Amino acid sequence: MNRNFIREGIIIKNTRIEEAHKGVTLLTRDSGLLSAIAYGAYKTKSKLKGLTDPFNRITCYLYFESVKGNWKITDVDCRDFNLGIKSDLKRYYTASMCAEVIIKSYGGGQEYEKIFDLFSSTLKFLDNIAEAKRKFVLLQFLWRYISLLGLRPRLNKCLLCSRIIEKGETVYYSSEGGVICTRCSTSNMTEIPPGGRSYLNHTGSLTLPEALRVGLDVRSVDALKKFFYKWIEDVLEQPLNTLRSGEDFL
């Protein structure tokens, strides 16, 4: 039985195992999330030390230890270190939030290739894009990831009264899985202004590069961030650690 495998992946999380070993969570193109161990990777002279850091896109050589049921990383070819992300705290937190969403949703189900390509493209743009556009990268990742999960809410119809919402209306997020109109809203609800709703409806049918060329006013960007944060935590049914520890950097 062949126990040696090659996987294309993106490292999304590291954990320390004992003193010297590194637990590595990979998002792979053909099988989603995979957890492996890089033995000795925390040692100073280990060749795997820097190659197994988060947000590296790699070709990973693996050995499956059938007795322990563990994957062992034997070698790595790094295709992209994404150094721009690692050198900027805001970009790093943004990438970390995307990674946490993937982990806590168990890799997003069976859409392995689409999710891999989305996260890979997100890191590519995040690594190089101007700071003024960084928040748009996060918005587009979350909007597209929700769509891949099959959970994109209808933005043009009130969840409570079923009324078709007019183009210039503000809507409000409902934890029931959609939006409600102004007439049905209550105080302290998360709002989505007309500009934000139009932005999501328009960019949802565009490619990621095309969507990132579309602008949006600051108020609508901030409102959409709040909407997505609330929506994602409701979907995951648990808080996001990156949001709790680094919201100011997102």
PDB file of C-alpha atoms in Angstrom:
ATOM      1  CA  MET A   1       0.000   0.000   0.000  1.00  0.00           C
ATOM      2  CA  ASN A   2       1.371   3.388  -0.993  1.00  0.00           C
ATOM      3  CA  ARG A   3       1.794   5.650   2.021  1.00  0.00           C
ATOM      4  CA  ASN A   4       3.614   8.497   0.286  1.00  0.00           C
ATOM      5  CA  PHE A   5       1.548  11.339  -1.069  1.00  0.00           C
ATOM      6  CA  ILE A   6       2.023  14.744  -2.697  1.00  0.00           C
ATOM      7  CA  ARG A   7      -0.445  17.527  -2.009  1.00  0.00           C
ATOM      8  CA  GLU A   8      -0.683  21.112  -3.205  1.00  0.00           C
ATOM      9  CA  GLY A   9      -1.703  23.208  -0.228  1.00  0.00           C
ATOM     10  CA  ILE A  10      -1.732  26.465   1.681  1.00  0.00           C
ATOM     11  CA  ILE A  11      -0.669  26.430   5.315  1.00  0.00           C
ATOM     12  CA  ILE A  12      -3.358  28.076   7.422  1.00  0.00           C
ATOM     13  CA  LYS A  13      -2.348  27.223  10.992  1.00  0.00           C
ATOM     14  CA  ASN A  14       0.611  26.124  13.129  1.00  0.00           C
ATOM     15  CA  THR A  15       0.536  24.540  16.574  1.00  0.00           C
ATOM     16  CA  ARG A  16       3.431  23.485  18.791  1.00  0.00           C
ATOM     17  CA  ILE A  17       3.708  19.799  19.626  1.00  0.00           C
ATOM     18  CA  GLU A  18       6.069  19.195  22.533  1.00  0.00           C
ATOM     19  CA  GLU A  19       9.232  21.276  22.202  1.00  0.00           C
ATOM     20  CA  ALA A  20      10.368  20.833  18.629  1.00  0.00           C
ATOM     21  CA  HIS A  21       7.524  19.536  16.489  1.00  0.00           C
ATOM     22  CA  LYS A  22       5.072  21.620  14.516  1.00  0.00           C
ATOM     23  CA  GLY A  23       1.457  20.742  13.843  1.00  0.00           C
ATOM     24  CA  VAL A  24       0.511  22.037  10.414  1.00  0.00           C
ATOM     25  CA  THR A  25      -3.031  22.563   9.143  1.00  0.00           C
ATOM     26  CA  LEU A  26      -3.171  22.619   5.355  1.00  0.00           C
ATOM     27  CA  LEU A  27      -5.905  23.653   2.993  1.00  0.00           C
ATOM     28  CA  THR A  28      -5.410  21.323   0.035  1.00  0.00           C
ATOM     29  CA  ARG A  29      -6.879  21.574  -3.426  1.00  0.00           C
ATOM     30  CA  ASP A  30      -8.077  17.968  -3.694  1.00  0.00           C
ATOM     31  CA  SER A  31      -9.089  17.001  -0.150  1.00  0.00           C
ATOM     32  CA  GLY A  32      -9.777  20.161   1.848  1.00  0.00           C
ATOM     33  CA  LEU A  33      -8.319  20.454   5.330  1.00  0.00           C
ATOM     34  CA  LEU A  34      -5.470  18.163   6.304  1.00  0.00           C
ATOM     35  CA  SER A  35      -3.527  18.066   9.583  1.00  0.00           C
ATOM     36  CA  ALA A  36       0.072  16.893   9.528  1.00  0.00           C
ATOM     37  CA  ILE A  37       3.179  16.949  11.726  1.00  0.00           C
ATOM     38  CA  ALA A  38       6.495  18.485  10.723  1.00  0.00           C
ATOM     39  CA  TYR A  39       8.862  16.738  13.091  1.00  0.00           C
ATOM     40  CA  GLY A  40      11.650  18.955  14.411  1.00  0.00           C
ATOM     41  CA  ALA A  41      10.351  22.002  12.527  1.00  0.00           C
ATOM     42  CA  TYR A  42      10.791  24.285  15.542  1.00  0.00           C
ATOM     43  CA  LYS A  43      14.495  23.496  15.734  1.00  0.00           C
ATOM     44  CA  THR A  44      16.675  26.357  14.541  1.00  0.00           C
ATOM     45  CA  LYS A  45      18.461  24.342  11.871  1.00  0.00           C
ATOM     46  CA  SER A  46      15.427  22.462  10.568  1.00  0.00           C
ATOM     47  CA  LYS A  47      14.893  22.870   6.824  1.00  0.00           C
ATOM     48  CA  LEU A  48      11.147  22.755   7.484  1.00  0.00           C
ATOM     49  CA  LYS A  49      11.163  25.660   9.954  1.00  0.00           C
ATOM     50  CA  GLY A  50      10.353  28.567   7.623  1.00  0.00           C
ATOM     51  CA  LEU A  51       8.811  26.445   4.882  1.00  0.00           C
ATOM     52  CA  THR A  52       5.897  25.405   7.102  1.00  0.00           C
ATOM     53  CA  ASP A  53       4.796  28.871   8.280  1.00  0.00           C
ATOM     54  CA  PRO A  54       1.220  30.137   7.785  1.00  0.00           C
ATOM     55  CA  PHE A  55       0.164  31.437   4.367  1.00  0.00           C
ATOM     56  CA  ASN A  56       2.928  29.683   2.474  1.00  0.00           C
ATOM     57  CA  ARG A  57       1.613  28.039  -0.676  1.00  0.00           C
ATOM     58  CA  ILE A  58       3.451  24.766  -0.989  1.00  0.00           C
ATOM     59  CA  THR A  59       3.835  21.412  -2.616  1.00  0.00           C
ATOM     60  CA  CYS A  60       3.883  19.100   0.383  1.00  0.00           C
ATOM     61  CA  TYR A  61       5.393  15.619   0.481  1.00  0.00           C
ATOM     62  CA  LEU A  62       3.622  13.467   3.034  1.00  0.00           C
ATOM     63  CA  TYR A  63       3.910  10.049   4.615  1.00  0.00           C
ATOM     64  CA  PHE A  64       0.905   8.417   6.268  1.00  0.00           C
ATOM     65  CA  GLU A  65       1.769   6.544   9.468  1.00  0.00           C
ATOM     66  CA  SER A  66      -0.993   3.935   9.529  1.00  0.00           C
ATOM     67  CA  VAL A  67      -0.319   2.742  13.080  1.00  0.00           C
ATOM     68  CA  LYS A  68      -0.645   6.219  14.621  1.00  0.00           C
ATOM     69  CA  GLY A  69      -3.063   7.469  11.992  1.00  0.00           C
ATOM     70  CA  ASN A  70      -0.897  10.574  11.472  1.00  0.00           C
ATOM     71  CA  TRP A  71       0.319  12.454   8.433  1.00  0.00           C
ATOM     72  CA  LYS A  72       4.024  13.297   8.494  1.00  0.00           C
ATOM     73  CA  ILE A  73       5.551  16.056   6.392  1.00  0.00           C
ATOM     74  CA  THR A  74       8.776  14.762   4.876  1.00  0.00           C
ATOM     75  CA  ASP A  75       9.605  17.619   2.519  1.00  0.00           C
ATOM     76  CA  VAL A  76       8.228  20.898   1.197  1.00  0.00           C
ATOM     77  CA  ASP A  77       8.643  22.956  -1.953  1.00  0.00           C
ATOM     78  CA  CYS A  78       7.434  26.501  -1.322  1.00  0.00           C
ATOM     79  CA  ARG A  79       5.757  28.120  -4.318  1.00  0.00           C
ATOM     80  CA  ASP A  80       4.912  31.430  -2.622  1.00  0.00           C
ATOM     81  CA  PHE A  81       5.865  32.808   0.802  1.00  0.00           C
ATOM     82  CA  ASN A  82       3.407  35.749   0.618  1.00  0.00           C
ATOM     83  CA  LEU A  83       5.935  37.955   2.376  1.00  0.00           C
ATOM     84  CA  GLY A  84       3.807  41.087   1.987  1.00  0.00           C
ATOM     85  CA  ILE A  85       1.220  39.560   4.318  1.00  0.00           C
ATOM     86  CA  LYS A  86       3.769  38.531   6.906  1.00  0.00           C
ATOM     87  CA  SER A  87       5.420  41.935   7.009  1.00  0.00           C
ATOM     88  CA  ASP A  88       2.212  43.889   7.684  1.00  0.00           C
ATOM     89  CA  LEU A  89       0.098  43.346  10.809  1.00  0.00           C
ATOM     90  CA  LYS A  90      -3.200  44.406   9.178  1.00  0.00           C
ATOM     91  CA  ARG A  91      -2.697  42.116   6.212  1.00  0.00           C
ATOM     92  CA  TYR A  92      -1.691  39.287   8.534  1.00  0.00           C
ATOM     93  CA  TYR A  93      -4.810  39.675  10.680  1.00  0.00           C
ATOM     94  CA  THR A  94      -6.973  39.817   7.571  1.00  0.00           C
ATOM     95  CA  ALA A  95      -5.469  36.593   6.235  1.00  0.00           C
ATOM     96  CA  SER A  96      -5.773  35.028   9.691  1.00  0.00           C
ATOM     97  CA  MET A  97      -9.477  35.808   9.839  1.00  0.00           C
ATOM     98  CA  CYS A  98     -10.043  34.172   6.458  1.00  0.00           C
ATOM     99  CA  ALA A  99      -8.084  31.121   7.631  1.00  0.00           C
ATOM    100  CA  GLU A 100     -10.050  30.913  10.889  1.00  0.00           C
ATOM    101  CA  VAL A 101     -13.346  30.999   8.997  1.00  0.00           C
ATOM    102  CA  ILE A 102     -12.165  28.109   6.815  1.00  0.00           C
ATOM    103  CA  ILE A 103     -11.025  26.069   9.809  1.00  0.00           C
ATOM    104  CA  LYS A 104     -14.148  26.634  11.881  1.00  0.00           C
ATOM    105  CA  SER A 105     -16.402  25.738   8.946  1.00  0.00           C
ATOM    106  CA  TYR A 106     -14.423  22.498   8.464  1.00  0.00           C
ATOM    107  CA  GLY A 107     -13.082  23.578   5.118  1.00  0.00           C
ATOM    108  CA  GLY A 108     -16.448  24.561   3.697  1.00  0.00           C
ATOM    109  CA  GLY A 109     -17.759  21.110   2.806  1.00  0.00           C
ATOM    110  CA  GLN A 110     -16.959  19.414  -0.480  1.00  0.00           C
ATOM    111  CA  GLU A 111     -16.102  22.403  -2.689  1.00  0.00           C
ATOM    112  CA  TYR A 112     -12.388  21.773  -2.146  1.00  0.00           C
ATOM    113  CA  GLU A 113     -11.005  23.154  -5.392  1.00  0.00           C
ATOM    114  CA  LYS A 114     -13.217  26.257  -5.421  1.00  0.00           C
ATOM    115  CA  ILE A 115     -12.404  27.093  -1.799  1.00  0.00           C
ATOM    116  CA  PHE A 116      -8.693  26.508  -2.391  1.00  0.00           C
ATOM    117  CA  ASP A 117      -8.726  28.790  -5.431  1.00  0.00           C
ATOM    118  CA  LEU A 118     -10.683  31.468  -3.540  1.00  0.00           C
ATOM    119  CA  PHE A 119      -8.274  31.487  -0.611  1.00  0.00           C
ATOM    120  CA  SER A 120      -5.238  31.352  -2.890  1.00  0.00           C
ATOM    121  CA  SER A 121      -6.511  34.338  -4.898  1.00  0.00           C
ATOM    122  CA  THR A 122      -7.386  36.200  -1.698  1.00  0.00           C
ATOM    123  CA  LEU A 123      -3.825  35.794  -0.409  1.00  0.00           C
ATOM    124  CA  LYS A 124      -2.378  36.829  -3.756  1.00  0.00           C
ATOM    125  CA  PHE A 125      -4.314  40.108  -3.791  1.00  0.00           C
ATOM    126  CA  LEU A 126      -3.834  40.692  -0.074  1.00  0.00           C
ATOM    127  CA  ASP A 127      -0.085  40.299  -0.494  1.00  0.00           C
ATOM    128  CA  ASN A 128       0.190  43.016  -3.137  1.00  0.00           C
ATOM    129  CA  ILE A 129      -2.846  45.268  -3.054  1.00  0.00           C
ATOM    130  CA  ALA A 130      -2.783  48.869  -1.805  1.00  0.00           C
ATOM    131  CA  GLU A 131      -3.840  49.369   1.820  1.00  0.00           C
ATOM    132  CA  ALA A 132      -6.905  51.334   0.717  1.00  0.00           C
ATOM    133  CA  LYS A 133      -8.231  48.180  -0.967  1.00  0.00           C
ATOM    134  CA  ARG A 134      -7.337  45.678   1.789  1.00  0.00           C
ATOM    135  CA  LYS A 135     -10.792  45.789   3.402  1.00  0.00           C
ATOM    136  CA  PHE A 136     -12.379  45.070   0.030  1.00  0.00           C
ATOM    137  CA  VAL A 137     -10.354  41.857  -0.213  1.00  0.00           C
ATOM    138  CA  LEU A 138     -11.813  40.717   3.115  1.00  0.00           C
ATOM    139  CA  LEU A 139     -15.361  41.666   2.102  1.00  0.00           C
ATOM    140  CA  GLN A 140     -15.069  39.766  -1.161  1.00  0.00           C
ATOM    141  CA  PHE A 141     -13.602  36.679   0.495  1.00  0.00           C
ATOM    142  CA  LEU A 142     -16.419  36.511   3.051  1.00  0.00           C
ATOM    143  CA  TRP A 143     -19.150  37.163   0.464  1.00  0.00           C
ATOM    144  CA  ARG A 144     -17.797  34.499  -1.886  1.00  0.00           C
ATOM    145  CA  TYR A 145     -17.121  32.013   0.897  1.00  0.00           C
ATOM    146  CA  ILE A 146     -20.705  32.359   2.152  1.00  0.00           C
ATOM    147  CA  SER A 147     -21.838  31.660  -1.409  1.00  0.00           C
ATOM    148  CA  LEU A 148     -19.720  28.500  -1.639  1.00  0.00           C
ATOM    149  CA  LEU A 149     -21.306  27.301   1.603  1.00  0.00           C
ATOM    150  CA  GLY A 150     -24.703  27.778  -0.035  1.00  0.00           C
ATOM    151  CA  LEU A 151     -25.684  30.371   2.567  1.00  0.00           C
ATOM    152  CA  ARG A 152     -25.790  33.630   0.597  1.00  0.00           C
ATOM    153  CA  PRO A 153     -28.772  35.608   1.946  1.00  0.00           C
ATOM    154  CA  ARG A 154     -31.388  37.226  -0.264  1.00  0.00           C
ATOM    155  CA  LEU A 155     -30.838  40.959  -0.042  1.00  0.00           C
ATOM    156  CA  ASN A 156     -33.876  42.141  -1.976  1.00  0.00           C
ATOM    157  CA  LYS A 157     -36.730  40.573  -0.008  1.00  0.00           C
ATOM    158  CA  CYS A 158     -37.751  41.048   3.628  1.00  0.00           C
ATOM    159  CA  LEU A 159     -37.521  37.805   5.566  1.00  0.00           C
ATOM    160  CA  LEU A 160     -40.498  38.724   7.768  1.00  0.00           C
ATOM    161  CA  CYS A 161     -43.078  40.436   5.581  1.00  0.00           C
ATOM    162  CA  SER A 162     -41.823  39.100   2.194  1.00  0.00           C
ATOM    163  CA  ARG A 163     -41.930  42.598   0.733  1.00  0.00           C
ATOM    164  CA  ILE A 164     -39.607  43.293  -2.191  1.00  0.00           C
ATOM    165  CA  ILE A 165     -37.164  45.915  -0.935  1.00  0.00           C
ATOM    166  CA  GLU A 166     -36.744  49.061  -2.985  1.00  0.00           C
ATOM    167  CA  LYS A 167     -33.354  49.971  -4.457  1.00  0.00           C
ATOM    168  CA  GLY A 168     -32.684  52.931  -2.131  1.00  0.00           C
ATOM    169  CA  GLU A 169     -33.783  51.282   1.121  1.00  0.00           C
ATOM    170  CA  THR A 170     -31.643  50.342   4.087  1.00  0.00           C
ATOM    171  CA  VAL A 171     -32.038  46.736   5.219  1.00  0.00           C
ATOM    172  CA  TYR A 172     -31.117  45.023   8.478  1.00  0.00           C
ATOM    173  CA  TYR A 173     -29.453  41.720   9.192  1.00  0.00           C
ATOM    174  CA  SER A 174     -31.598  38.989  10.736  1.00  0.00           C
ATOM    175  CA  SER A 175     -30.036  36.034  12.526  1.00  0.00           C
ATOM    176  CA  GLU A 176     -32.778  33.913  10.958  1.00  0.00           C
ATOM    177  CA  GLY A 177     -30.780  33.856   7.738  1.00  0.00           C
ATOM    178  CA  GLY A 178     -31.565  36.926   5.690  1.00  0.00           C
ATOM    179  CA  VAL A 179     -32.423  40.612   5.851  1.00  0.00           C
ATOM    180  CA  ILE A 180     -35.490  42.520   6.968  1.00  0.00           C
ATOM    181  CA  CYS A 181     -36.861  45.849   5.853  1.00  0.00           C
ATOM    182  CA  THR A 182     -37.034  49.103   7.799  1.00  0.00           C
ATOM    183  CA  ARG A 183     -40.702  48.542   8.654  1.00  0.00           C
ATOM    184  CA  CYS A 184     -39.959  45.227  10.362  1.00  0.00           C
ATOM    185  CA  SER A 185     -36.684  46.252  12.024  1.00  0.00           C
ATOM    186  CA  THR A 186     -36.098  46.874  15.696  1.00  0.00           C
ATOM    187  CA  SER A 187     -33.493  48.989  17.491  1.00  0.00           C
ATOM    188  CA  ASN A 188     -29.819  48.016  17.650  1.00  0.00           C
ATOM    189  CA  MET A 189     -29.933  45.809  14.563  1.00  0.00           C
ATOM    190  CA  THR A 190     -26.994  45.573  12.160  1.00  0.00           C
ATOM    191  CA  GLU A 191     -27.804  47.654   9.098  1.00  0.00           C
ATOM    192  CA  ILE A 192     -26.795  47.334   5.478  1.00  0.00           C
ATOM    193  CA  PRO A 193     -27.101  50.717   3.726  1.00  0.00           C
ATOM    194  CA  PRO A 194     -28.351  50.933   0.132  1.00  0.00           C
ATOM    195  CA  GLY A 195     -24.827  51.402  -1.232  1.00  0.00           C
ATOM    196  CA  GLY A 196     -23.575  48.297   0.540  1.00  0.00           C
ATOM    197  CA  ARG A 197     -26.472  46.192  -0.703  1.00  0.00           C
ATOM    198  CA  SER A 198     -25.970  47.389  -4.274  1.00  0.00           C
ATOM    199  CA  TYR A 199     -22.248  46.638  -3.997  1.00  0.00           C
ATOM    200  CA  LEU A 200     -22.869  43.038  -2.921  1.00  0.00           C
ATOM    201  CA  ASN A 201     -25.523  42.440  -5.579  1.00  0.00           C
ATOM    202  CA  HIS A 202     -23.278  43.870  -8.296  1.00  0.00           C
ATOM    203  CA  THR A 203     -19.958  42.257  -7.357  1.00  0.00           C
ATOM    204  CA  GLY A 204     -21.453  38.838  -6.640  1.00  0.00           C
ATOM    205  CA  SER A 205     -21.545  38.090 -10.364  1.00  0.00           C
ATOM    206  CA  LEU A 206     -18.047  39.443 -11.093  1.00  0.00           C
ATOM    207  CA  THR A 207     -14.686  37.737 -10.944  1.00  0.00           C
ATOM    208  CA  LEU A 208     -12.562  38.625  -7.927  1.00  0.00           C
ATOM    209  CA  PRO A 209     -10.213  40.928  -9.923  1.00  0.00           C
ATOM    210  CA  GLU A 210     -13.228  42.698 -11.422  1.00  0.00           C
ATOM    211  CA  ALA A 211     -14.924  43.042  -8.029  1.00  0.00           C
ATOM    212  CA  LEU A 212     -11.822  44.571  -6.447  1.00  0.00           C
ATOM    213  CA  ARG A 213     -11.943  47.383  -8.988  1.00  0.00           C
ATOM    214  CA  VAL A 214     -15.389  48.437  -7.729  1.00  0.00           C
ATOM    215  CA  GLY A 215     -15.355  51.236  -5.143  1.00  0.00           C
ATOM    216  CA  LEU A 216     -17.594  51.872  -2.137  1.00  0.00           C
ATOM    217  CA  ASP A 217     -17.986  54.680   0.387  1.00  0.00           C
ATOM    218  CA  VAL A 218     -16.382  54.333   3.815  1.00  0.00           C
ATOM    219  CA  ARG A 219     -19.686  54.181   5.715  1.00  0.00           C
ATOM    220  CA  SER A 220     -20.930  51.288   3.592  1.00  0.00           C
ATOM    221  CA  VAL A 221     -17.626  49.410   3.921  1.00  0.00           C
ATOM    222  CA  ASP A 222     -17.764  49.650   7.719  1.00  0.00           C
ATOM    223  CA  ALA A 223     -21.422  48.583   7.741  1.00  0.00           C
ATOM    224  CA  LEU A 224     -20.698  45.556   5.548  1.00  0.00           C
ATOM    225  CA  LYS A 225     -17.844  44.500   7.797  1.00  0.00           C
ATOM    226  CA  LYS A 226     -20.162  44.528  10.825  1.00  0.00           C
ATOM    227  CA  PHE A 227     -22.781  42.607   8.861  1.00  0.00           C
ATOM    228  CA  PHE A 228     -20.319  39.931   7.778  1.00  0.00           C
ATOM    229  CA  TYR A 229     -18.798  39.560  11.235  1.00  0.00           C
ATOM    230  CA  LYS A 230     -22.243  38.994  12.728  1.00  0.00           C
ATOM    231  CA  TRP A 231     -23.340  36.715   9.910  1.00  0.00           C
ATOM    232  CA  ILE A 232     -20.222  34.512   9.995  1.00  0.00           C
ATOM    233  CA  GLU A 233     -20.300  34.055  13.770  1.00  0.00           C
ATOM    234  CA  ASP A 234     -23.972  33.102  13.589  1.00  0.00           C
ATOM    235  CA  VAL A 235     -23.273  30.584  10.832  1.00  0.00           C
ATOM    236  CA  LEU A 236     -20.298  29.106  12.692  1.00  0.00           C
ATOM    237  CA  GLU A 237     -22.168  29.245  16.023  1.00  0.00           C
ATOM    238  CA  GLN A 238     -18.977  30.356  17.740  1.00  0.00           C
ATOM    239  CA  PRO A 239     -16.894  33.531  18.068  1.00  0.00           C
ATOM    240  CA  LEU A 240     -13.939  34.366  15.853  1.00  0.00           C
ATOM    241  CA  ASN A 241     -10.710  34.704  17.829  1.00  0.00           C
ATOM    242  CA  THR A 242      -9.162  37.042  15.248  1.00  0.00           C
ATOM    243  CA  LEU A 243     -12.151  39.342  15.570  1.00  0.00           C
ATOM    244  CA  ARG A 244     -11.930  39.408  19.339  1.00  0.00           C
ATOM    245  CA  SER A 245      -8.174  39.997  19.472  1.00  0.00           C
ATOM    246  CA  GLY A 246      -7.574  42.147  16.412  1.00  0.00           C
ATOM    247  CA  GLU A 247     -10.711  43.899  15.170  1.00  0.00           C
ATOM    248  CA  ASP A 248      -8.791  47.203  15.056  1.00  0.00           C
ATOM    249  CA  PHE A 249      -6.451  45.648  12.477  1.00  0.00           C
ATOM    250  CA  LEU A 250      -9.171  44.329  10.181  1.00  0.00           C
TER     251      LEU A 250
END
